[in-house]
PDB file of C-alpha atoms in Angstrom:
ATOM      1  CA  GLN A  80      62.187 196.136  38.285  1.00 66.00           C
ATOM      2  CA  THR A  81      62.291 195.659  34.795  1.00 68.00           C
ATOM      3  CA  ALA A  82      65.687 194.260  34.586  1.00 66.00           C
ATOM      4  CA  VAL A  83      64.757 191.839  37.619  1.00 60.00           C
ATOM      5  CA  GLY A  84      61.506 190.788  35.878  1.00 60.00           C
ATOM      6  CA  PHE A  85      63.418 190.099  32.805  1.00 58.00           C
ATOM      7  CA  VAL A  86      66.007 187.895  34.651  1.00 56.00           C
ATOM      8  CA  ILE A  87      63.176 186.059  36.507  1.00 55.00           C
ATOM      9  CA  TYR A  88      61.227 185.533  33.301  1.00 52.00           C
ATOM     10  CA  ARG A  89      64.140 184.126  31.403  1.00 56.00           C
ATOM     11  CA  ALA A  90      65.446 182.098  34.401  1.00 54.00           C
ATOM     12  CA  LEU A  91      62.251 180.706  35.437  1.00 58.00           C
ATOM     13  CA  ILE A  92      59.009 181.534  33.650  1.00 64.00           C
ATOM     14  CA  ARG A  93      60.180 180.889  30.137  1.00 64.00           C
ATOM     15  CA  PRO A  94      61.788 177.254  30.679  1.00 66.00           C
ATOM     16  CA  ILE A  95      58.485 176.316  32.631  1.00 68.00           C
ATOM     17  CA  LYS A  96      56.249 177.714  29.570  1.00 68.00           C
ATOM     18  CA  ASN A  97      58.555 175.551  27.285  1.00 68.00           C
ATOM     19  CA  VAL A  98      57.944 172.502  29.475  1.00 66.00           C
ATOM     20  CA  SER A  99      54.039 173.035  29.598  1.00 69.00           C
ATOM     21  CA  SER A 100      53.913 173.671  26.107  1.00 72.00           C
ATOM     22  CA  ALA A 101      56.171 170.470  25.234  1.00 68.00           C
ATOM     23  CA  ALA A 102      53.905 168.437  27.656  1.00 70.00           C
ATOM     24  CA  GLU A 103      50.861 169.366  25.481  1.00 73.00           C
ATOM     25  CA  GLU A 104      52.674 168.352  22.324  1.00 72.00           C
ATOM     26  CA  LEU A 105      53.534 165.071  24.101  1.00 68.00           C
ATOM     27  CA  SER A 106      49.932 164.431  24.862  1.00 70.00           C
ATOM     28  CA  ARG A 107      49.120 164.677  21.323  1.00 72.00           C
ATOM     29  CA  GLY A 108      51.913 162.021  20.711  1.00 68.00           C
ATOM     30  CA  GLU A 109      54.704 164.364  19.526  1.00 74.00           C
ATOM     31  CA  PHE A 110      57.917 163.426  21.427  1.00 69.00           C
ATOM     32  CA  THR A 111      59.532 166.788  21.248  1.00 73.00           C
ATOM     33  CA  GLN A 112      62.654 168.049  23.191  1.00 74.00           C
ATOM     34  CA  ILE A 113      63.129 171.408  25.011  1.00 67.00           C
ATOM     35  CA  ASP A 114      66.118 173.390  23.873  1.00 64.00           C
ATOM     36  CA  PHE A 115      67.382 174.729  27.158  1.00 63.00           C
ATOM     37  CA  LYS A 116      71.191 175.613  27.440  1.00 60.00           C
ATOM     38  CA  THR A 117      72.496 176.857  30.420  1.00 59.00           C
ATOM     39  CA  LYS A 118      75.692 176.556  32.900  1.00 57.00           C
ATOM     40  CA  ARG A 119      73.618 176.473  35.942  1.00 62.00           C
ATOM     41  CA  ASP A 120      72.607 173.399  37.807  1.00 62.00           C
ATOM     42  CA  ASP A 121      69.306 174.013  39.502  1.00 60.00           C
ATOM     43  CA  GLU A 122      65.783 172.738  39.796  1.00 68.00           C
ATOM     44  CA  ILE A 123      64.898 174.143  36.355  1.00 69.00           C
ATOM     45  CA  LYS A 124      67.734 172.360  34.675  1.00 71.00           C
ATOM     46  CA  THR A 125      66.563 169.418  36.485  1.00 75.00           C
ATOM     47  CA  LEU A 126      62.966 169.718  35.452  1.00 73.00           C
ATOM     48  CA  VAL A 127      63.945 170.330  31.705  1.00 72.00           C
ATOM     49  CA  ASP A 128      66.528 167.259  31.522  1.00 74.00           C
ATOM     50  CA  SER A 129      63.812 165.028  33.173  1.00 79.00           C
ATOM     51  CA  PHE A 130      61.364 166.069  30.647  1.00 74.00           C
ATOM     52  CA  ASN A 131      63.589 165.374  27.839  1.00 75.00           C
ATOM     53  CA  HIS A 132      64.630 162.179  29.025  1.00 78.00           C
ATOM     54  CA  MET A 133      61.026 160.946  29.693  1.00 80.00           C
ATOM     55  CA  SER A 134      60.111 161.881  26.137  1.00 77.00           C
ATOM     56  CA  SER A 135      62.907 160.131  24.721  1.00 79.00           C
ATOM     57  CA  GLU A 136      61.880 156.814  26.639  1.00 81.00           C
ATOM     58  CA  LEU A 137      58.157 157.320  25.763  1.00 79.00           C
ATOM     59  CA  LYS A 138      59.129 157.753  22.091  1.00 79.00           C
ATOM     60  CA  VAL A 139      61.121 154.197  22.190  1.00 82.00           C
ATOM     61  CA  LYS A 140      58.252 152.738  24.230  1.00 82.00           C
ATOM     62  CA  ASP A 141      55.796 154.149  21.877  1.00 78.00           C
ATOM     63  CA  GLU A 142      57.644 152.841  18.974  1.00 80.00           C
ATOM     64  CA  THR A 143      58.176 149.342  20.584  1.00 86.00           C
ATOM     65  CA  ILE A 144      54.429 149.234  21.059  1.00 84.00           C
ATOM     66  CA  ARG A 145      53.374 150.248  17.564  1.00 83.00           C
ATOM     67  CA  GLN A 146      55.706 147.336  16.287  1.00 87.00           C
ATOM     68  CA  ASN A 147      54.253 144.941  18.673  1.00 88.00           C
ATOM     69  CA  LEU A 148      50.732 145.741  17.886  1.00 88.00           C
ATOM     70  CA  ALA A 149      51.731 145.644  14.014  1.00 87.00           C
ATOM     71  CA  ALA A 150      52.779 141.994  14.817  1.00 88.00           C
ATOM     72  CA  ILE A 151      49.682 141.139  16.965  1.00 88.00           C
ATOM     73  CA  LYS A 152      47.521 142.327  13.935  1.00 87.00           C
ATOM     74  CA  LYS A 153      49.352 140.212  11.531  1.00 86.00           C
ATOM     75  CA  LYS A 154      49.214 137.068  13.566  1.00 86.00           C
ATOM     76  CA  ASN A 155      45.541 137.899  14.386  1.00 83.00           C
ATOM     77  CA  ASP A 156      44.634 138.291  10.700  1.00 83.00           C
ATOM     78  CA  ILE A 157      46.478 134.840   9.852  1.00 82.00           C
ATOM     79  CA  ALA A 158      44.480 133.210  12.727  1.00 77.00           C
ATOM     80  CA  GLN A 159      41.193 134.786  11.698  1.00 79.00           C
ATOM     81  CA  PHE A 160      42.004 133.426   7.760  1.00 79.00           C
ATOM     82  CA  GLU A 161      42.774 130.016   9.257  1.00 76.00           C
ATOM     83  CA  LEU A 162      39.718 130.133  11.290  1.00 74.00           C
ATOM     84  CA  ASN A 163      37.319 130.837   8.182  1.00 82.00           C
ATOM     85  CA  ILE A 164      38.954 128.070   6.309  1.00 82.00           C
ATOM     86  CA  ALA A 165      38.132 125.940   9.206  1.00 77.00           C
ATOM     87  CA  GLN A 166      34.686 127.105   9.550  1.00 78.00           C
ATOM     88  CA  LYS A 167      34.252 126.336   5.626  1.00 85.00           C
ATOM     89  CA  ILE A 168      35.607 122.908   5.940  1.00 79.00           C
ATOM     90  CA  GLN A 169      33.460 122.108   9.041  1.00 78.00           C
ATOM     91  CA  ALA A 170      30.293 123.562   7.520  1.00 81.00           C
ATOM     92  CA  SER A 171      31.157 121.255   4.459  1.00 82.00           C
ATOM     93  CA  VAL A 172      31.085 118.181   6.385  1.00 81.00           C
ATOM     94  CA  LEU A 173      27.388 118.953   7.661  1.00 88.00           C
ATOM     95  CA  PRO A 174      24.744 117.348   5.431  1.00 90.00           C
ATOM     96  CA  ALA A 175      22.422 119.477   3.307  1.00 86.00           C
ATOM     97  CA  GLN A 176      18.741 120.131   4.754  1.00 84.00           C
ATOM     98  CA  LYS A 177      16.577 117.769   2.738  1.00 88.00           C
ATOM     99  CA  ASP A 178      14.649 114.635   3.165  1.00 90.00           C
ATOM    100  CA  VAL A 179      16.585 111.550   3.433  1.00 93.00           C
ATOM    101  CA  GLY A 180      14.401 108.222   2.758  1.00 92.00           C
ATOM    102  CA  HIS A 181      11.717 107.954   4.916  1.00 92.00           C
ATOM    103  CA  VAL A 182      12.855 110.621   7.564  1.00 96.00           C
ATOM    104  CA  ARG A 183      11.979 114.657   6.923  1.00 96.00           C
ATOM    105  CA  TRP A 184      14.267 116.710   9.131  1.00 96.00           C
ATOM    106  CA  LEU A 185      15.489 120.203   9.900  1.00 96.00           C
ATOM    107  CA  VAL A 186      18.122 121.749  12.108  1.00 96.00           C
ATOM    108  CA  GLU A 187      19.386 124.840  13.754  1.00 96.00           C
ATOM    109  CA  TYR A 188      23.006 124.836  14.243  1.00 95.00           C
ATOM    110  CA  GLN A 189      24.453 127.964  16.045  1.00 93.00           C
ATOM    111  CA  PRO A 190      28.134 127.839  17.020  1.00 91.00           C
ATOM    112  CA  LEU A 191      29.480 129.771  19.932  1.00 89.00           C
ATOM    113  CA  TYR A 192      32.540 130.824  18.061  1.00 86.00           C
ATOM    114  CA  THR A 193      33.606 130.830  14.271  1.00 86.00           C
ATOM    115  CA  VAL A 194      33.951 126.888  14.720  1.00 86.00           C
ATOM    116  CA  SER A 195      31.787 124.517  16.706  1.00 88.00           C
ATOM    117  CA  GLY A 196      32.233 121.623  18.922  1.00 90.00           C
ATOM    118  CA  ASP A 197      28.884 120.172  18.108  1.00 94.00           C
ATOM    119  CA  TYR A 198      28.230 117.817  14.927  1.00 93.00           C
ATOM    120  CA  TYR A 199      25.522 116.079  13.570  1.00 96.00           C
ATOM    121  CA  ASP A 200      25.014 113.897  10.376  1.00 96.00           C
ATOM    122  CA  ILE A 201      21.842 112.237   8.717  1.00 96.00           C
ATOM    123  CA  LEU A 202      22.453 109.768   5.677  1.00 95.00           C
ATOM    124  CA  ARG A 203      20.716 107.119   3.980  1.00 95.00           C
ATOM    125  CA  LEU A 204      22.442 103.617   3.990  1.00 96.00           C
ATOM    126  CA  ALA A 205      22.757 100.810   1.317  1.00 95.00           C
ATOM    127  CA  ASP A 206      19.950  98.933   2.811  1.00 94.00           C
ATOM    128  CA  GLY A 207      17.423 101.705   2.806  1.00 94.00           C
ATOM    129  CA  SER A 208      17.973 102.424   6.537  1.00 96.00           C
ATOM    130  CA  VAL A 209      18.754 105.989   7.871  1.00 97.00           C
ATOM    131  CA  ALA A 210      21.651 106.913  10.119  1.00 97.00           C
ATOM    132  CA  ILE A 211      21.509 109.723  12.399  1.00 98.00           C
ATOM    133  CA  PHE A 212      24.065 111.017  14.663  1.00 97.00           C
ATOM    134  CA  ILE A 213      24.688 113.930  16.888  1.00 97.00           C
ATOM    135  CA  GLY A 214      27.689 114.758  19.246  1.00 96.00           C
ATOM    136  CA  ASP A 215      29.239 117.403  21.327  1.00 95.00           C
ATOM    137  CA  ALA A 216      32.853 117.748  21.958  1.00 93.00           C
ATOM    138  CA  SER A 217      34.159 118.894  25.114  1.00 89.00           C
ATOM    139  CA  GLY A 218      35.383 122.604  25.230  1.00 81.00           C
ATOM    140  CA  HIS A 219      34.877 125.220  22.692  1.00 81.00           C
ATOM    141  CA  GLY A 220      36.849 126.522  19.323  1.00 81.00           C
ATOM    142  CA  VAL A 221      39.302 124.832  17.440  1.00 83.00           C
ATOM    143  CA  PRO A 222      40.212 121.856  19.605  1.00 84.00           C
ATOM    144  CA  ALA A 223      36.519 120.764  19.836  1.00 87.00           C
ATOM    145  CA  ALA A 224      36.126 121.372  16.107  1.00 88.00           C
ATOM    146  CA  PHE A 225      38.943 119.068  15.468  1.00 87.00           C
ATOM    147  CA  LEU A 226      37.274 116.374  17.405  1.00 89.00           C
ATOM    148  CA  THR A 227      34.044 116.845  15.317  1.00 91.00           C
ATOM    149  CA  ILE A 228      36.264 116.322  12.197  1.00 90.00           C
ATOM    150  CA  MET A 229      37.626 113.128  13.652  1.00 90.00           C
ATOM    151  CA  ALA A 230      34.142 111.926  14.393  1.00 92.00           C
ATOM    152  CA  LYS A 231      32.898 112.761  10.923  1.00 93.00           C
ATOM    153  CA  ILE A 232      35.592 110.710   9.227  1.00 93.00           C
ATOM    154  CA  TYR A 233      35.301 107.753  11.440  1.00 95.00           C
ATOM    155  CA  PHE A 234      31.456 107.596  11.389  1.00 95.00           C
ATOM    156  CA  SER A 235      31.369 108.029   7.469  1.00 94.00           C
ATOM    157  CA  SER A 236      34.038 105.327   7.004  1.00 95.00           C
ATOM    158  CA  LEU A 237      32.370 102.733   9.502  1.00 97.00           C
ATOM    159  CA  VAL A 238      28.566 103.414   9.107  1.00 96.00           C
ATOM    160  CA  GLU A 239      28.028 100.932   6.417  1.00 96.00           C
ATOM    161  CA  LYS A 240      30.269  98.318   7.893  1.00 96.00           C
ATOM    162  CA  ILE A 241      29.036  98.143  11.284  1.00 96.00           C
ATOM    163  CA  ALA A 242      25.110  97.761  11.850  1.00 96.00           C
ATOM    164  CA  ASP A 243      25.019  97.649  15.615  1.00 97.00           C
ATOM    165  CA  PRO A 244      24.871 101.283  17.018  1.00 97.00           C
ATOM    166  CA  ALA A 245      26.860 100.285  20.194  1.00 96.00           C
ATOM    167  CA  GLU A 246      29.475  98.464  18.491  1.00 96.00           C
ATOM    168  CA  LEU A 247      29.788 101.312  15.927  1.00 97.00           C
ATOM    169  CA  LEU A 248      30.289 104.004  18.673  1.00 96.00           C
ATOM    170  CA  GLN A 249      32.732 101.901  20.827  1.00 94.00           C
ATOM    171  CA  HIS A 250      34.719 101.368  17.779  1.00 94.00           C
ATOM    172  CA  ILE A 251      34.712 105.143  16.968  1.00 95.00           C
ATOM    173  CA  SER A 252      35.853 105.636  20.854  1.00 93.00           C
ATOM    174  CA  GLU A 253      38.589 103.510  20.620  1.00 91.00           C
ATOM    175  CA  LEU A 254      39.880 105.107  17.527  1.00 91.00           C
ATOM    176  CA  MET A 255      39.641 108.472  18.810  1.00 90.00           C
ATOM    177  CA  ALA A 256      41.034 107.551  22.302  1.00 88.00           C
ATOM    178  CA  GLY A 257      44.357 106.469  20.668  1.00 82.00           C
ATOM    179  CA  TYR A 258      44.786 110.125  19.673  1.00 79.00           C
ATOM    180  CA  LEU A 259      43.171 111.906  22.594  1.00 73.00           C
ATOM    181  CA  GLU A 260      44.611 109.895  25.440  1.00 65.00           C
ATOM    182  CA  MET A 261      45.799 111.926  28.455  1.00 60.00           C
ATOM    183  CA  GLU A 262      44.513 115.243  26.485  1.00 70.00           C
ATOM    184  CA  GLY A 263      41.117 115.191  28.340  1.00 76.00           C
ATOM    185  CA  LEU A 264      39.219 115.538  25.295  1.00 86.00           C
ATOM    186  CA  TYR A 265      36.277 113.540  24.667  1.00 91.00           C
ATOM    187  CA  MET A 266      32.656 113.808  23.075  1.00 93.00           C
ATOM    188  CA  THR A 267      29.050 112.719  24.029  1.00 96.00           C
ATOM    189  CA  GLY A 268      27.171 111.104  21.244  1.00 96.00           C
ATOM    190  CA  PHE A 269      23.989 109.592  20.189  1.00 98.00           C
ATOM    191  CA  TYR A 270      23.395 107.328  17.072  1.00 98.00           C
ATOM    192  CA  MET A 271      20.242 106.063  15.819  1.00 98.00           C
ATOM    193  CA  ARG A 272      19.478 103.630  12.834  1.00 98.00           C
ATOM    194  CA  ILE A 273      15.998 103.677  11.401  1.00 97.00           C
ATOM    195  CA  TYR A 274      15.135 100.784   9.128  1.00 96.00           C
ATOM    196  CA  PRO A 275      12.565 100.902   6.422  1.00 95.00           C
ATOM    197  CA  ASP A 276      10.073  99.257   8.760  1.00 95.00           C
ATOM    198  CA  ASN A 277      10.501 102.154  11.231  1.00 96.00           C
ATOM    199  CA  ARG A 278      12.240  99.869  13.626  1.00 97.00           C
ATOM    200  CA  ALA A 279      14.964 101.901  15.249  1.00 97.00           C
ATOM    201  CA  GLU A 280      18.172 100.821  17.091  1.00 98.00           C
ATOM    202  CA  TYR A 281      20.275 103.473  19.035  1.00 98.00           C
ATOM    203  CA  CYS A 282      23.003 103.891  21.512  1.00 97.00           C
ATOM    204  CA  ASN A 283      23.321 106.856  23.680  1.00 97.00           C
ATOM    205  CA  CYS A 284      26.918 107.664  25.088  1.00 96.00           C
ATOM    206  CA  ILE A 285      26.020 110.150  27.691  1.00 95.00           C
ATOM    207  CA  HIS A 286      24.307 112.711  25.302  1.00 96.00           C
ATOM    208  CA  PRO A 287      21.887 114.859  26.493  1.00 96.00           C
ATOM    209  CA  THR A 288      18.815 112.825  26.593  1.00 96.00           C
ATOM    210  CA  PRO A 289      16.930 112.696  23.065  1.00 97.00           C
ATOM    211  CA  LEU A 290      13.210 112.698  22.927  1.00 98.00           C
ATOM    212  CA  ILE A 291      10.475 111.222  20.791  1.00 98.00           C
ATOM    213  CA  LEU A 292       7.400 112.907  20.445  1.00 97.00           C
ATOM    214  CA  ARG A 293       4.601 110.658  19.491  1.00 96.00           C
ATOM    215  CA  LYS A 294       2.069 111.766  16.974  1.00 95.00           C
ATOM    216  CA  THR A 295      -0.894 109.683  18.214  1.00 93.00           C
ATOM    217  CA  THR A 296      -0.509 110.505  21.942  1.00 93.00           C
ATOM    218  CA  GLY A 297       1.564 113.434  22.196  1.00 91.00           C
ATOM    219  CA  GLU A 298       3.777 111.824  24.958  1.00 94.00           C
ATOM    220  CA  LEU A 299       7.328 112.284  25.220  1.00 96.00           C
ATOM    221  CA  GLU A 300       9.895 109.292  25.474  1.00 97.00           C
ATOM    222  CA  GLN A 301      13.428 109.802  26.710  1.00 97.00           C
ATOM    223  CA  LEU A 302      16.190 107.735  25.203  1.00 97.00           C
ATOM    224  CA  LYS A 303      18.466 107.816  28.148  1.00 94.00           C
ATOM    225  CA  SER A 304      22.321 106.996  28.224  1.00 93.00           C
ATOM    226  CA  THR A 305      23.483 103.573  27.376  1.00 93.00           C
ATOM    227  CA  GLY A 306      26.882 104.123  26.770  1.00 94.00           C
ATOM    228  CA  PHE A 307      30.293 105.859  27.775  1.00 94.00           C
ATOM    229  CA  TYR A 308      32.090 108.948  26.518  1.00 93.00           C
ATOM    230  CA  ILE A 309      33.472 108.697  22.901  1.00 93.00           C
ATOM    231  CA  GLY A 310      37.159 109.230  23.143  1.00 90.00           C
ATOM    232  CA  MET A 311      37.574 108.246  26.715  1.00 86.00           C
ATOM    233  CA  ILE A 312      38.303 104.746  28.060  1.00 79.00           C
ATOM    234  CA  ASN A 313      36.068 103.550  30.288  1.00 78.00           C
ATOM    235  CA  GLU A 314      37.939 102.036  33.175  1.00 73.00           C
ATOM    236  CA  ASP A 315      34.867 100.164  34.526  1.00 75.00           C
ATOM    237  CA  GLY A 316      35.112  98.034  31.309  1.00 73.00           C
ATOM    238  CA  LYS A 317      31.308  98.425  30.861  1.00 78.00           C
ATOM    239  CA  LYS A 318      30.586  98.213  27.258  1.00 86.00           C
ATOM    240  CA  ASN A 319      28.233 100.465  25.312  1.00 92.00           C
ATOM    241  CA  GLU A 320      24.532  98.958  24.906  1.00 96.00           C
ATOM    242  CA  THR A 321      22.176  98.954  21.875  1.00 97.00           C
ATOM    243  CA  LYS A 322      18.513  99.685  22.633  1.00 97.00           C
ATOM    244  CA  SER A 323      15.421  99.283  20.188  1.00 97.00           C
ATOM    245  CA  VAL A 324      12.421 101.416  19.749  1.00 97.00           C
ATOM    246  CA  GLN A 325       9.421 101.377  17.164  1.00 97.00           C
ATOM    247  CA  LEU A 326       8.655 104.430  15.349  1.00 97.00           C
ATOM    248  CA  TYR A 327       5.583 105.267  13.582  1.00 96.00           C
ATOM    249  CA  PRO A 328       4.697 107.952  10.841  1.00 96.00           C
ATOM    250  CA  GLY A 329       4.318 111.327  12.194  1.00 96.00           C
ATOM    251  CA  ASP A 330       6.696 110.479  15.318  1.00 97.00           C
ATOM    252  CA  ARG A 331       9.442 112.936  15.648  1.00 98.00           C
ATOM    253  CA  LEU A 332      12.974 112.456  17.222  1.00 98.00           C
ATOM    254  CA  VAL A 333      14.057 115.604  18.860  1.00 98.00           C
ATOM    255  CA  LEU A 334      17.972 115.960  19.211  1.00 98.00           C
ATOM    256  CA  TYR A 335      19.777 118.714  20.796  1.00 97.00           C
ATOM    257  CA  SER A 336      22.910 119.844  22.418  1.00 96.00           C
ATOM    258  CA  ASP A 337      23.519 121.044  26.022  1.00 95.00           C
ATOM    259  CA  GLY A 338      23.958 124.477  24.640  1.00 94.00           C
ATOM    260  CA  ILE A 339      20.037 124.602  25.120  1.00 96.00           C
ATOM    261  CA  THR A 340      19.270 122.716  28.292  1.00 96.00           C
ATOM    262  CA  GLU A 341      22.190 124.324  30.054  1.00 96.00           C
ATOM    263  CA  ALA A 342      21.912 127.730  29.027  1.00 96.00           C
ATOM    264  CA  LYS A 343      21.695 130.225  31.968  1.00 96.00           C
ATOM    265  CA  ASN A 344      19.639 133.294  32.556  1.00 96.00           C
ATOM    266  CA  ALA A 345      20.640 136.356  34.677  1.00 95.00           C
ATOM    267  CA  GLN A 346      19.873 134.344  37.837  1.00 96.00           C
ATOM    268  CA  LYS A 347      22.332 131.481  36.788  1.00 95.00           C
ATOM    269  CA  LYS A 348      19.480 129.167  36.323  1.00 96.00           C
ATOM    270  CA  MET A 349      19.485 126.637  33.563  1.00 97.00           C
ATOM    271  CA  PHE A 350      16.609 126.237  30.878  1.00 97.00           C
ATOM    272  CA  SER A 351      16.730 122.694  31.695  1.00 96.00           C
ATOM    273  CA  LEU A 352      15.297 119.523  30.351  1.00 96.00           C
ATOM    274  CA  ASP A 353      12.322 119.716  31.959  1.00 96.00           C
ATOM    275  CA  ARG A 354      11.331 123.110  30.545  1.00 96.00           C
ATOM    276  CA  PHE A 355      12.598 121.990  27.107  1.00 97.00           C
ATOM    277  CA  ALA A 356      10.096 119.240  27.302  1.00 96.00           C
ATOM    278  CA  GLU A 357       7.287 121.282  28.653  1.00 96.00           C
ATOM    279  CA  VAL A 358       7.430 123.639  25.539  1.00 96.00           C
ATOM    280  CA  LEU A 359       7.323 120.335  23.261  1.00 96.00           C
ATOM    281  CA  ARG A 360       4.271 118.950  25.055  1.00 95.00           C
ATOM    282  CA  ALA A 361       2.603 122.327  24.893  1.00 95.00           C
ATOM    283  CA  HIS A 362       3.048 122.809  21.087  1.00 95.00           C
ATOM    284  CA  LYS A 363       3.066 118.950  20.087  1.00 94.00           C
ATOM    285  CA  ASP A 364       0.566 119.638  17.070  1.00 94.00           C
ATOM    286  CA  GLU A 365       2.553 122.283  15.559  1.00 96.00           C
ATOM    287  CA  SER A 366       4.828 121.404  12.413  1.00 96.00           C
ATOM    288  CA  SER A 367       8.417 120.760  12.743  1.00 96.00           C
ATOM    289  CA  GLN A 368       9.501 124.096  11.782  1.00 96.00           C
ATOM    290  CA  SER A 369       7.212 125.827  13.995  1.00 97.00           C
ATOM    291  CA  LEU A 370       7.972 123.640  16.642  1.00 96.00           C
ATOM    292  CA  ARG A 371      11.711 124.589  16.283  1.00 96.00           C
ATOM    293  CA  ASN A 372      10.950 128.330  16.038  1.00 97.00           C
ATOM    294  CA  ILE A 373       8.794 128.083  19.410  1.00 97.00           C
ATOM    295  CA  LEU A 374      11.696 126.248  21.180  1.00 97.00           C
ATOM    296  CA  LEU A 375      14.254 128.851  20.213  1.00 97.00           C
ATOM    297  CA  GLU A 376      11.974 131.602  21.086  1.00 97.00           C
ATOM    298  CA  SER A 377      11.217 130.220  24.265  1.00 97.00           C
ATOM    299  CA  LEU A 378      15.185 129.737  25.101  1.00 97.00           C
ATOM    300  CA  LYS A 379      15.704 133.577  23.891  1.00 96.00           C
ATOM    301  CA  SER A 380      12.830 134.721  26.331  1.00 96.00           C
ATOM    302  CA  TYR A 381      14.046 132.716  29.237  1.00 97.00           C
ATOM    303  CA  LEU A 382      17.516 134.073  28.906  1.00 96.00           C
ATOM    304  CA  ASP A 383      16.145 137.668  28.461  1.00 94.00           C
ATOM    305  CA  GLY A 384      19.345 139.038  26.737  1.00 94.00           C
ATOM    306  CA  VAL A 385      21.878 137.034  28.438  1.00 95.00           C
ATOM    307  CA  PRO A 386      24.103 135.586  25.589  1.00 94.00           C
ATOM    308  CA  LEU A 387      24.601 131.802  25.080  1.00 93.00           C
ATOM    309  CA  ASN A 388      27.678 130.343  26.732  1.00 91.00           C
ATOM    310  CA  ASP A 389      27.941 127.177  24.519  1.00 92.00           C
ATOM    311  CA  ASP A 390      27.381 125.867  20.815  1.00 93.00           C
ATOM    312  CA  LEU A 391      23.661 125.199  20.024  1.00 95.00           C
ATOM    313  CA  THR A 392      22.252 122.402  18.034  1.00 96.00           C
ATOM    314  CA  LEU A 393      18.647 121.463  17.737  1.00 97.00           C
ATOM    315  CA  LEU A 394      17.451 118.682  15.188  1.00 97.00           C
ATOM    316  CA  ILE A 395      14.256 117.618  14.592  1.00 97.00           C
ATOM    317  CA  ALA A 396      13.697 114.353  12.559  1.00 97.00           C
ATOM    318  CA  GLU A 397       9.853 113.248  11.680  1.00 97.00           C
ATOM    319  CA  ILE A 398       9.151 109.952  10.145  1.00 96.00           C
ATOM    320  CA  VAL A 399       6.868 110.109   7.087  1.00 93.00           C
ATOM    321  CA  SER A 400       4.484 107.526   5.717  1.00 80.00           C
ATOM    322  CA  PRO A 401       5.761 105.622   2.364  1.00 68.00           C
ATOM    323  CA  ALA A 402       3.233 107.927   0.278  1.00 59.00           C
ATOM    324  CA  GLU A 403       5.198 111.040   1.514  1.00 63.00           C
ATOM    325  CA  SER A 404       8.647 109.889   1.208  1.00 57.00           C
TER     326      SER A 404
END
C-alpha cells in the first residue's frame, strides 16, 4: 500500500500540486514553467505541457501589453502637453476683465474640456466705441478651439476697418469658409458696436438670443438672429443684416452660449431660454456680479448633479454713465 501510494503521489498528485502552485504564481504575474520530465504520454503530461505553453504565451502577451501601454502613455503625455499649451494660447487671446470705455463687464467662462469652442472679445476702438463679440464653434475640443483662434485673428484685424457689424461678420465668414469648406465646421456669432452716445448696432449670426435688461423698466428685449452661420456658405444668398438699438446708462447686455440654455437635467429637459429669462426678470435689481452668480446657481440647481455637456460662457455688459466711466 505504501509503494502504491508513493507511485500514485509521484505520478498524479505531485504534478497536479505543481500545476496548482504554478497557477497561483501566474495569478500574481509570475510566468513560471513546471519542471516535469516523464517518458509517459498521458493526461498529466498533456496538462503540464498545456500549462507551460499557456504561461509562455501569457508572458509574451503581457510584455506586448506593457510596451503598448508605455507607448500610449507617452503619446498621452505629449497630447496633454500640447493641449496645455493650446489652453494657454487660447486663454491669452481672451480680454482681461476690466472696464472698457463706458462699458462695465464681467464673464463666466467654463470650457468643457481643456480647450473651448466658445470665444468672446470686448475692446475699445479708435473712435471711442466699444466692440463686443461672442461666438460658439461647432463641436468641442481642439477643432472647435482652432475655429475660435481663427475668429480672433480675423476679428482683431478687421474690427477697426469695417464699421458695419453685418459686413464685418460676413467678411469673417467668407475668410473662414475658405478653410472650412466641406469640413462641416462653423460658428454662431453675435457682434455689437456701442458708440459713445450709447447707440448700438449689431448683427446676430444664429447665436443664442442675446438679451437687453432695461434699467428703467426691468423689461427684457431679445436680439434675434439677423444673419447666417459664420464659416458656412449661405446657399440662399441672403446677406447678414445690421440692426440698431438705443442703450441707456444702467442697461445690461446679457450674452451667453448654448451651454447654458441647452443644458439638460436627469429628465433630459433643457434649462431653456424661457427659464434663463425668468431668472433675469426675478433678479433684475441685483448687481451684475450677483446676477451672474444667481444665474449659475439656478443652472446648477436645475441640473441637480448632472454635469454640463458643453462649453459655458456668460457675459454681462453694463452701460455706465459718463461720470462713472
